[in-house]
PDB file of C-alpha atoms in Angstrom:
ATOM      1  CA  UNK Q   1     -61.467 -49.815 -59.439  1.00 56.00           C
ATOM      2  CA  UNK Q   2     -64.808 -51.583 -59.528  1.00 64.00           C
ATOM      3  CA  UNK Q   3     -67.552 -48.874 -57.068  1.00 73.00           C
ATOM      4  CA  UNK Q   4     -70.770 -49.080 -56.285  1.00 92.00           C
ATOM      5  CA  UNK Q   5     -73.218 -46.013 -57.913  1.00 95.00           C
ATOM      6  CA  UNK Q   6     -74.885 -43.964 -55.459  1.00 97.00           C
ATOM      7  CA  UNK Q   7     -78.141 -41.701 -56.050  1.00 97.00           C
ATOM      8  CA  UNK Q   8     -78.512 -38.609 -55.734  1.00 97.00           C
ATOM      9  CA  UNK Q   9     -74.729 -37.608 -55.719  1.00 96.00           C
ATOM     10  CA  UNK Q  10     -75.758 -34.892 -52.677  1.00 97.00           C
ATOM     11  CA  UNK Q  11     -78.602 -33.676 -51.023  1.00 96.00           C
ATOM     12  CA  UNK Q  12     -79.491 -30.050 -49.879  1.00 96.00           C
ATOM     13  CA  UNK Q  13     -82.351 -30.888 -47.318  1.00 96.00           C
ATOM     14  CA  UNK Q  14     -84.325 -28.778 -44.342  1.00 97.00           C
ATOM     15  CA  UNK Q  15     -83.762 -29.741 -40.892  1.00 97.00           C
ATOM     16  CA  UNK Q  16     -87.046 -32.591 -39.843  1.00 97.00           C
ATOM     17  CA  UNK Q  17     -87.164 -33.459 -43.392  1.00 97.00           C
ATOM     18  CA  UNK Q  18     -87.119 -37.422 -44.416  1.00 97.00           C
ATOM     19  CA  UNK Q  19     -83.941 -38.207 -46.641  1.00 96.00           C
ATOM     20  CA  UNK Q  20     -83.534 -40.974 -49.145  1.00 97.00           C
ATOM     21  CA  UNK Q  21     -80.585 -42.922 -50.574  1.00 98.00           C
ATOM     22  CA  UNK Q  22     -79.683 -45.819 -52.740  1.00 97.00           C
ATOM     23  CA  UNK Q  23     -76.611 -47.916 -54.029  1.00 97.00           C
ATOM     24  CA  UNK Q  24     -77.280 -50.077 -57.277  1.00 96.00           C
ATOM     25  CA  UNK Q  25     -74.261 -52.394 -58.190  1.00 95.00           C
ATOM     26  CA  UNK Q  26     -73.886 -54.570 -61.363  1.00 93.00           C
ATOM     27  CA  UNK Q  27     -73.491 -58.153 -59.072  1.00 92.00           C
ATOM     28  CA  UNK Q  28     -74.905 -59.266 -56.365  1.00 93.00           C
ATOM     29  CA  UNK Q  29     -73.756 -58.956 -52.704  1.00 93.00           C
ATOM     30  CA  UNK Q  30     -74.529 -61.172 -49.816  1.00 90.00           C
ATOM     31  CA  UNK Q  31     -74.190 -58.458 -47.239  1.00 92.00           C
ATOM     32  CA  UNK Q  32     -74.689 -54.600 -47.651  1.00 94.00           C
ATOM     33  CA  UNK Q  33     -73.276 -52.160 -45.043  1.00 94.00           C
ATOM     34  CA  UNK Q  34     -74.172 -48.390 -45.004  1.00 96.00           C
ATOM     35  CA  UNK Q  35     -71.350 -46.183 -43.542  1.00 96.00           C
ATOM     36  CA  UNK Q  36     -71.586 -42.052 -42.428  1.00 97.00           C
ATOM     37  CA  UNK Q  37     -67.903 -40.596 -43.023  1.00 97.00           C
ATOM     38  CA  UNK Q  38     -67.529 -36.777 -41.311  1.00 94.00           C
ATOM     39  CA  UNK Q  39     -64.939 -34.492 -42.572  1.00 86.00           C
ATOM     40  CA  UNK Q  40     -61.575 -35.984 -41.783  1.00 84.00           C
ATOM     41  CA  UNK Q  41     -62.770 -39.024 -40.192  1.00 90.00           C
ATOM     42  CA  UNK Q  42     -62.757 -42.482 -40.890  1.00 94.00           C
ATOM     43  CA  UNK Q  43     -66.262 -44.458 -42.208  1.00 95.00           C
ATOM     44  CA  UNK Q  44     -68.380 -45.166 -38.919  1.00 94.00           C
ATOM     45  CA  UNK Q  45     -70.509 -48.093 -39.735  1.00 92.00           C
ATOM     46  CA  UNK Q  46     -74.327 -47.661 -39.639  1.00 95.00           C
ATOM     47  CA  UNK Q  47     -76.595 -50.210 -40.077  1.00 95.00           C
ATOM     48  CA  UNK Q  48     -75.563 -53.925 -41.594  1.00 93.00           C
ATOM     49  CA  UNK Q  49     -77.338 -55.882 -43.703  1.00 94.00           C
ATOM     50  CA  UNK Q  50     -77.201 -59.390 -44.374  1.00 92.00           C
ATOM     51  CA  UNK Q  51     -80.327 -61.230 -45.771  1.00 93.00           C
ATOM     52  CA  UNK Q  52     -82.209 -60.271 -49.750  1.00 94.00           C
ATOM     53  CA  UNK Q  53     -85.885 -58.334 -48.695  1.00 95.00           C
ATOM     54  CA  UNK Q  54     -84.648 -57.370 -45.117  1.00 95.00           C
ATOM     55  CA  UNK Q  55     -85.569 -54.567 -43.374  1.00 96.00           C
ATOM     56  CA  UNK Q  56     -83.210 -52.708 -40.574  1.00 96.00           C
ATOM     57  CA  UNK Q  57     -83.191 -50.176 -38.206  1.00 96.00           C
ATOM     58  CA  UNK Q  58     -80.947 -48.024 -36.390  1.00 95.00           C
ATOM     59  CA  UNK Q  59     -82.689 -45.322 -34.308  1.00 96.00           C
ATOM     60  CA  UNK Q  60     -83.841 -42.872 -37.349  1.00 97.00           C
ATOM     61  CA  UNK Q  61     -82.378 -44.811 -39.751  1.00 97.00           C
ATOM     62  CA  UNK Q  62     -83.542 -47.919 -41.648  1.00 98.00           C
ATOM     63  CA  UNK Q  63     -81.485 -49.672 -44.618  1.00 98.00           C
ATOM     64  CA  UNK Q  64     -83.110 -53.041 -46.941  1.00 97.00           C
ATOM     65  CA  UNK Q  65     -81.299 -55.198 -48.678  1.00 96.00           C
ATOM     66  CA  UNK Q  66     -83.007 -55.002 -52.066  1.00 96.00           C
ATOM     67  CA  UNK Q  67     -84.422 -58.715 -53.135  1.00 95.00           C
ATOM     68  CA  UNK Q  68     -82.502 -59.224 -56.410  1.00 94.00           C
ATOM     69  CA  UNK Q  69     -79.520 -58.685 -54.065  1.00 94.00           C
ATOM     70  CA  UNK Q  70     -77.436 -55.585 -56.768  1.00 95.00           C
ATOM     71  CA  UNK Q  71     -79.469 -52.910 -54.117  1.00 96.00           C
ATOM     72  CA  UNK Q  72     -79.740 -51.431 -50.694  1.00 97.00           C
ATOM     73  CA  UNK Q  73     -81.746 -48.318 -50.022  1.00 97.00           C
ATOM     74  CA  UNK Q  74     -81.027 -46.096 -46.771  1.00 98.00           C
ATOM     75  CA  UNK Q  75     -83.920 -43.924 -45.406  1.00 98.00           C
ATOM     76  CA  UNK Q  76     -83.132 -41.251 -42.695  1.00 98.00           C
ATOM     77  CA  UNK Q  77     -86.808 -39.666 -40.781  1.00 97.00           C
ATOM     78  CA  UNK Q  78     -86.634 -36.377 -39.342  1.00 97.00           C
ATOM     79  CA  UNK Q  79     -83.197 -35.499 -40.544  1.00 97.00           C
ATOM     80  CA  UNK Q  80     -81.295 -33.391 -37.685  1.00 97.00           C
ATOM     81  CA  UNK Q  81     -77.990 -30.954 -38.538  1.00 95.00           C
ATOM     82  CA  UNK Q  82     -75.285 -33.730 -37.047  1.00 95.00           C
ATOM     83  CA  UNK Q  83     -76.437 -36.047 -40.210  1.00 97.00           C
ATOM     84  CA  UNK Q  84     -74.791 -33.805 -42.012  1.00 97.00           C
ATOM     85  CA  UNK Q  85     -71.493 -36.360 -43.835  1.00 97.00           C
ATOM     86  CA  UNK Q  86     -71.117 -38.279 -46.649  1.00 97.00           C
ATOM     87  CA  UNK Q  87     -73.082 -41.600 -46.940  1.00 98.00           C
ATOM     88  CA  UNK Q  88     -71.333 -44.896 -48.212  1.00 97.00           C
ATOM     89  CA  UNK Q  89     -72.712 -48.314 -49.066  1.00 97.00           C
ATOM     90  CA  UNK Q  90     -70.391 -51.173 -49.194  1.00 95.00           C
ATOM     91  CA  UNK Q  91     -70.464 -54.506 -50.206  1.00 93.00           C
ATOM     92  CA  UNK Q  92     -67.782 -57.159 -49.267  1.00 90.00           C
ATOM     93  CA  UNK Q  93     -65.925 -59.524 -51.861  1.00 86.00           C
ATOM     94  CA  UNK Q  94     -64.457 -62.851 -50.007  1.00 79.00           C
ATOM     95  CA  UNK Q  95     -63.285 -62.371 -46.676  1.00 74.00           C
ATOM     96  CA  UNK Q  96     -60.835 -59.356 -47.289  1.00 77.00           C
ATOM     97  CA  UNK Q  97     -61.775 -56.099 -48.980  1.00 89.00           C
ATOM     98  CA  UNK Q  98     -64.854 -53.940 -48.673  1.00 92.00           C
ATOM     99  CA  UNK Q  99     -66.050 -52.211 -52.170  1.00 94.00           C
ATOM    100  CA  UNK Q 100     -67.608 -48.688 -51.612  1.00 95.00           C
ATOM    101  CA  UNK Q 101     -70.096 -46.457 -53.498  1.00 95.00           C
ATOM    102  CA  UNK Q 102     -69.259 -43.524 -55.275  1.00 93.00           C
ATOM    103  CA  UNK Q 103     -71.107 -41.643 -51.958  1.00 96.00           C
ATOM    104  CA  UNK Q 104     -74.089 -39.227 -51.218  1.00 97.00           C
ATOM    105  CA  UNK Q 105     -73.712 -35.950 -49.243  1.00 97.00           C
ATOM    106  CA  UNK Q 106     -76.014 -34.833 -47.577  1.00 97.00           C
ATOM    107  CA  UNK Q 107     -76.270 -31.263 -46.283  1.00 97.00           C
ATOM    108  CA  UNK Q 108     -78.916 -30.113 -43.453  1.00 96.00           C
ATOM    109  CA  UNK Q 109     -80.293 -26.639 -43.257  1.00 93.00           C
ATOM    110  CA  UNK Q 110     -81.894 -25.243 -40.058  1.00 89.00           C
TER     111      UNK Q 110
ATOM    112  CA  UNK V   1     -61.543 -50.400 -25.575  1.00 59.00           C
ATOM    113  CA  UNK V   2     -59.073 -48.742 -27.864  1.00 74.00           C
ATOM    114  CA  UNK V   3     -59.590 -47.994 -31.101  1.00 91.00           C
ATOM    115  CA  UNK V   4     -57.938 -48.230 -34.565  1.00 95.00           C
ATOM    116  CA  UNK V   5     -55.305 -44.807 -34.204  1.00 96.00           C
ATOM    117  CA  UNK V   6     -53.135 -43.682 -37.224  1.00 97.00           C
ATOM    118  CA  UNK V   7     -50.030 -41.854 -37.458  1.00 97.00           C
ATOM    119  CA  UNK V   8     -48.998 -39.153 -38.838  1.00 97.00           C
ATOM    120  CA  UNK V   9     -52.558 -37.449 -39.430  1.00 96.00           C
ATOM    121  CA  UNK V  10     -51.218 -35.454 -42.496  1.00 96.00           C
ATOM    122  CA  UNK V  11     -47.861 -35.569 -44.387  1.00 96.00           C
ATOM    123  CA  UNK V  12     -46.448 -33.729 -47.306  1.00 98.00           C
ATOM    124  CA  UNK V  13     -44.083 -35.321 -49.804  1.00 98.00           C
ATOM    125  CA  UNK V  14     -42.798 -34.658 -53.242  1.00 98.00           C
ATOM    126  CA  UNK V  15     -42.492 -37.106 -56.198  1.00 98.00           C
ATOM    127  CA  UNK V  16     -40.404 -39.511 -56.192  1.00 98.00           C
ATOM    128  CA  UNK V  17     -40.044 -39.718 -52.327  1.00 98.00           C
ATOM    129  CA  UNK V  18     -40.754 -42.750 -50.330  1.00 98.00           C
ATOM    130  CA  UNK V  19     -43.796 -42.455 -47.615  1.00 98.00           C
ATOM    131  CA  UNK V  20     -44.446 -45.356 -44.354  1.00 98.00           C
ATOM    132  CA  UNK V  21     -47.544 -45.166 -42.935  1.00 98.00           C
ATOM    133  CA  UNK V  22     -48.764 -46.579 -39.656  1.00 98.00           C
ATOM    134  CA  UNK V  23     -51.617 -47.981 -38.169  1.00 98.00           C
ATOM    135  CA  UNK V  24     -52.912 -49.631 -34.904  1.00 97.00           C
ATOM    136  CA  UNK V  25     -55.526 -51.880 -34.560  1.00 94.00           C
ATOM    137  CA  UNK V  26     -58.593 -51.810 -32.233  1.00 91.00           C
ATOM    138  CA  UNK V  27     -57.874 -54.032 -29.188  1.00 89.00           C
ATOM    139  CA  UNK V  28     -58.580 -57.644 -29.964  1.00 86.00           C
ATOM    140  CA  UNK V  29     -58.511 -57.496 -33.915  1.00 90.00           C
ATOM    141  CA  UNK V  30     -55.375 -59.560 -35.912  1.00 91.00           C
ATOM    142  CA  UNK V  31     -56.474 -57.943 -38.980  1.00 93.00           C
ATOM    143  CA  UNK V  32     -55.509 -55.344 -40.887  1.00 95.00           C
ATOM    144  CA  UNK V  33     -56.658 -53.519 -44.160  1.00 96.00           C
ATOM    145  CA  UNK V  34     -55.630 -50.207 -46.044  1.00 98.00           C
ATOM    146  CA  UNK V  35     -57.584 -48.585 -48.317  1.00 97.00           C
ATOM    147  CA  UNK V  36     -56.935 -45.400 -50.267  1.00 97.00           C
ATOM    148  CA  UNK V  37     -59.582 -42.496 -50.228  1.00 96.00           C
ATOM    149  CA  UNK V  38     -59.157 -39.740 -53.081  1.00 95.00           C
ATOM    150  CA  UNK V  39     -60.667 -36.514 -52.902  1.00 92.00           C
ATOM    151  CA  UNK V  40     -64.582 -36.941 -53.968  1.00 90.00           C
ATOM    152  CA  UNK V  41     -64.613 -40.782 -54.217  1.00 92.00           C
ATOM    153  CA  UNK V  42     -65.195 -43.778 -51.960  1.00 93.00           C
ATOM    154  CA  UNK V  43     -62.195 -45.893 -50.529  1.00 95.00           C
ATOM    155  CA  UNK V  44     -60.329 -48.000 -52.838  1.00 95.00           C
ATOM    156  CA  UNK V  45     -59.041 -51.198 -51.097  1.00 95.00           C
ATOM    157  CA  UNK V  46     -54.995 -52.174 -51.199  1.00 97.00           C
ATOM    158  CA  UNK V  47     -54.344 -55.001 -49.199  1.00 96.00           C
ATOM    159  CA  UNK V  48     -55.131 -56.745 -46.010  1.00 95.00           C
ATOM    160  CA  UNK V  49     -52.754 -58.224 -43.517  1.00 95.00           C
ATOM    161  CA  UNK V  50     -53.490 -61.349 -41.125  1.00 92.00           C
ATOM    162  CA  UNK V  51     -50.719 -63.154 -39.312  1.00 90.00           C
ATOM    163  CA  UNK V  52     -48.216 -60.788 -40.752  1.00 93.00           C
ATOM    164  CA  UNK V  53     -48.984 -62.069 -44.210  1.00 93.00           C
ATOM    165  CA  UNK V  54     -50.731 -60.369 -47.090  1.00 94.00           C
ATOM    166  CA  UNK V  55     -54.399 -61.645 -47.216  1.00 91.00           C
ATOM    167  CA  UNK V  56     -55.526 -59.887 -50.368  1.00 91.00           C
ATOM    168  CA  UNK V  57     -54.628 -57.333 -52.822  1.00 94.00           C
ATOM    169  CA  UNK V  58     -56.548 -54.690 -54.548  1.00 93.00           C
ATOM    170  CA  UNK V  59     -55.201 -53.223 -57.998  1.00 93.00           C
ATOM    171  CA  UNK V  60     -52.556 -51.247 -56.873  1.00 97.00           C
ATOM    172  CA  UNK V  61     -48.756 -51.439 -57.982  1.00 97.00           C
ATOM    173  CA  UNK V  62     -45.973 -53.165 -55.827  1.00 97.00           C
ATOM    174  CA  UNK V  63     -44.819 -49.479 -54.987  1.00 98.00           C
ATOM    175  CA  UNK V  64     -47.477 -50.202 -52.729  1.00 98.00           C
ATOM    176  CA  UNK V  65     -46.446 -52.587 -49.894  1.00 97.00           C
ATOM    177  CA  UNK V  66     -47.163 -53.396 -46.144  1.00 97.00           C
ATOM    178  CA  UNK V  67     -45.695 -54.835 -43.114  1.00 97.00           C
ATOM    179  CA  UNK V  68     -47.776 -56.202 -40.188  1.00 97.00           C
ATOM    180  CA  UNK V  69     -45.833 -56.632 -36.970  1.00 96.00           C
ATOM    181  CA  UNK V  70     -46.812 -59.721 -34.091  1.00 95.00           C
ATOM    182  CA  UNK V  71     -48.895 -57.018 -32.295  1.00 93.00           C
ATOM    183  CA  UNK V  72     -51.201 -56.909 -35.461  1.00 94.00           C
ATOM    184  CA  UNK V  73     -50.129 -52.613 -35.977  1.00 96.00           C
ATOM    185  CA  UNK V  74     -49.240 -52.543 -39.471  1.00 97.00           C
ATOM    186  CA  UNK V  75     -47.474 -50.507 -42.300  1.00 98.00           C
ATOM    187  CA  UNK V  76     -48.457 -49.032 -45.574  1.00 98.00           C
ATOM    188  CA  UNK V  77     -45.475 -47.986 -47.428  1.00 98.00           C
ATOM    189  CA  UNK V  78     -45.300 -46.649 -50.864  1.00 98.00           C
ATOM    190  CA  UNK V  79     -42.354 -45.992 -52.936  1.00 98.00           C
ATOM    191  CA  UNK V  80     -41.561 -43.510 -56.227  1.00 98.00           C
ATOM    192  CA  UNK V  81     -44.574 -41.226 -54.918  1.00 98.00           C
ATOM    193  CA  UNK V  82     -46.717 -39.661 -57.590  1.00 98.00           C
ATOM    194  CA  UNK V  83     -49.237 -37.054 -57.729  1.00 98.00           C
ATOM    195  CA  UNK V  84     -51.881 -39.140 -57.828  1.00 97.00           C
ATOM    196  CA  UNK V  85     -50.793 -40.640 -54.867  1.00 98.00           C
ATOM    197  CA  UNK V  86     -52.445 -37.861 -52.913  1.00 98.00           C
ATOM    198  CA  UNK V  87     -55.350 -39.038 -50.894  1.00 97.00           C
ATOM    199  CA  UNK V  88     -56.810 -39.753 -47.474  1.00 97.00           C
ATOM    200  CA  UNK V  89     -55.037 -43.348 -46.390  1.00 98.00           C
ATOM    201  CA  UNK V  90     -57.610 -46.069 -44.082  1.00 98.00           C
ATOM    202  CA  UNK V  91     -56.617 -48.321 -41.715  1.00 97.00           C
ATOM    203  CA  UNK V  92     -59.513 -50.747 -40.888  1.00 95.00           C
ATOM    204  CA  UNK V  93     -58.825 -53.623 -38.211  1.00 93.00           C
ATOM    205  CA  UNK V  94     -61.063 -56.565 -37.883  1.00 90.00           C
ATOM    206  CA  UNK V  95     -61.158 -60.271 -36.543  1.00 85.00           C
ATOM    207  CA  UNK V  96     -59.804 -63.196 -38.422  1.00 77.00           C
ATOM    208  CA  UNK V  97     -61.541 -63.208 -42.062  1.00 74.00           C
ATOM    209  CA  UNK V  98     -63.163 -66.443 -41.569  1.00 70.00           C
ATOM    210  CA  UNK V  99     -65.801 -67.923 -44.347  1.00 57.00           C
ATOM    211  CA  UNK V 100     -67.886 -64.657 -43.662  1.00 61.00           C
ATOM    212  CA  UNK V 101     -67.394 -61.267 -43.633  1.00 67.00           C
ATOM    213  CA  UNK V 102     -66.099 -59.616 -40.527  1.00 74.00           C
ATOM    214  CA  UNK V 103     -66.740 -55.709 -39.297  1.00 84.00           C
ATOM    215  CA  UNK V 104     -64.210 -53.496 -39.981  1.00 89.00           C
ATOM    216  CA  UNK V 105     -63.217 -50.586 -38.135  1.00 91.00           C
ATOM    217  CA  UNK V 106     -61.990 -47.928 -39.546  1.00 95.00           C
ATOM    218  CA  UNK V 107     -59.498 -45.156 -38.158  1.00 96.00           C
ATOM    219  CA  UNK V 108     -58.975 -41.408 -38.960  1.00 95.00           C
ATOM    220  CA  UNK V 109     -56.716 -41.672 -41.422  1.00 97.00           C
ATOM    221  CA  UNK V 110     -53.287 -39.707 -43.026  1.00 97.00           C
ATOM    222  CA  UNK V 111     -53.640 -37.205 -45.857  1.00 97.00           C
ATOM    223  CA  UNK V 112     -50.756 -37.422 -47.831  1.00 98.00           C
ATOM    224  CA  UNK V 113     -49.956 -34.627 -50.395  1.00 98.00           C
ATOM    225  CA  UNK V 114     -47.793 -35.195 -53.015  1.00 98.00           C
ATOM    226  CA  UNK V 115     -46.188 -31.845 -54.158  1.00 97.00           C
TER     227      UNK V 115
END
């Protein structure tokens, strides 16, 4: 099925170290959502994103919507160990079904 | 509030068996979507359910099917099971998909292993 490609493909960082993430896609997407999944848990939505060029924030972490609209960047500051997960972006097609990125992982070290 | 809750949380099933999967939604949604999760990858979307009706289908075959009941819990059931079949299962519930996209929530999940 039709994903979204995420770079890098995992991350081995140090705890207080900045972390950055993007999701290229081949279309464009009117809205771009970044979820955090934790082992055996469902996606917890993080930040939403739903203009080209904008900017959002969510405590630590900020997301843009890339202005050609096939991009979305995700940058986490002072990383801590419970952002430890898997990272998706997402983009919605019509009203119904969500299309996901292939994922980042990220990994924090004390 | 509640929130989207799945049942069973893992399940073990050879080929050829049948599997039905359940799924609650979050207090307040009518909507319903499944998506399937394999190891390594991001979720794959099956179908959605509003009013008890399918509301979109991904690219799965009609082994895969679904049931939404008038309290808006839902069904994922999948017949002739197949080792590739084996993955973490999503409910997400949401409001009525209306001309823009809606938040879903997503719950824990079922891992199903196909033996």
């Amino acid at each position: 099925g039709q994903q979204l490609n995420q770079s890098p493909q995992s991350m081995f960082i140090q705890e207080g170290e900045d972390v950055s993430m993007n999701c290229t896609s081949s279309s464009i997407f009117n809205t771009w959502l970044w979820y955090k999944q934790d082992p055996g848990e469902g996606p917890v939505l993080l930040i939403a994103l739903y203009k080209a060029g904008e900017l959002t924030s969510n405590g630590r972490l900020t997301a843009q919507f890339g202005i050609t609209r096939k991009d979305s960047f995700l940058n986490i500051s002072a990383s801590i160990p419970s952002d430890v997960g898997i990272y998706f972006c997402a983009g919605p097609r019509g009203t119904d079904k969500l299309i996901f990125g292939t994922g980042t992982r990220l990994q924090v070290f004390p | 509030e509640t929130g989207v809750t799945q049942s069973p949380t893992h399940l073990i099933k050879t080929r050829g068996q049948q599997v039905t999967l359940r799924c609650s939604s979050q207090s307040g949604h009518n909507t319903v979507s499944w998506y399937q999760q394999a190891l390594g990858q991001g979720p794959q979307f099956i179908f959605q359910y509003y009013r008890e009706e399918e509301n979109g289908r991904g690219n799965f075959p009609p082994r895969f099917s679904g049931l939404q009941f008038p309290n808006y819990s839902s069904e994922l059931n999948v017949n002739a099971l197949e080792l590739d079949d084996s993955a973490l299962y999503l409910c997400a519930s949401s409001l009525d998909p209306d001309t823009h996209y809606n938040e879903q929530f997503f719950g824990p999940g079922t891992r199903l292993t196909v033996l």
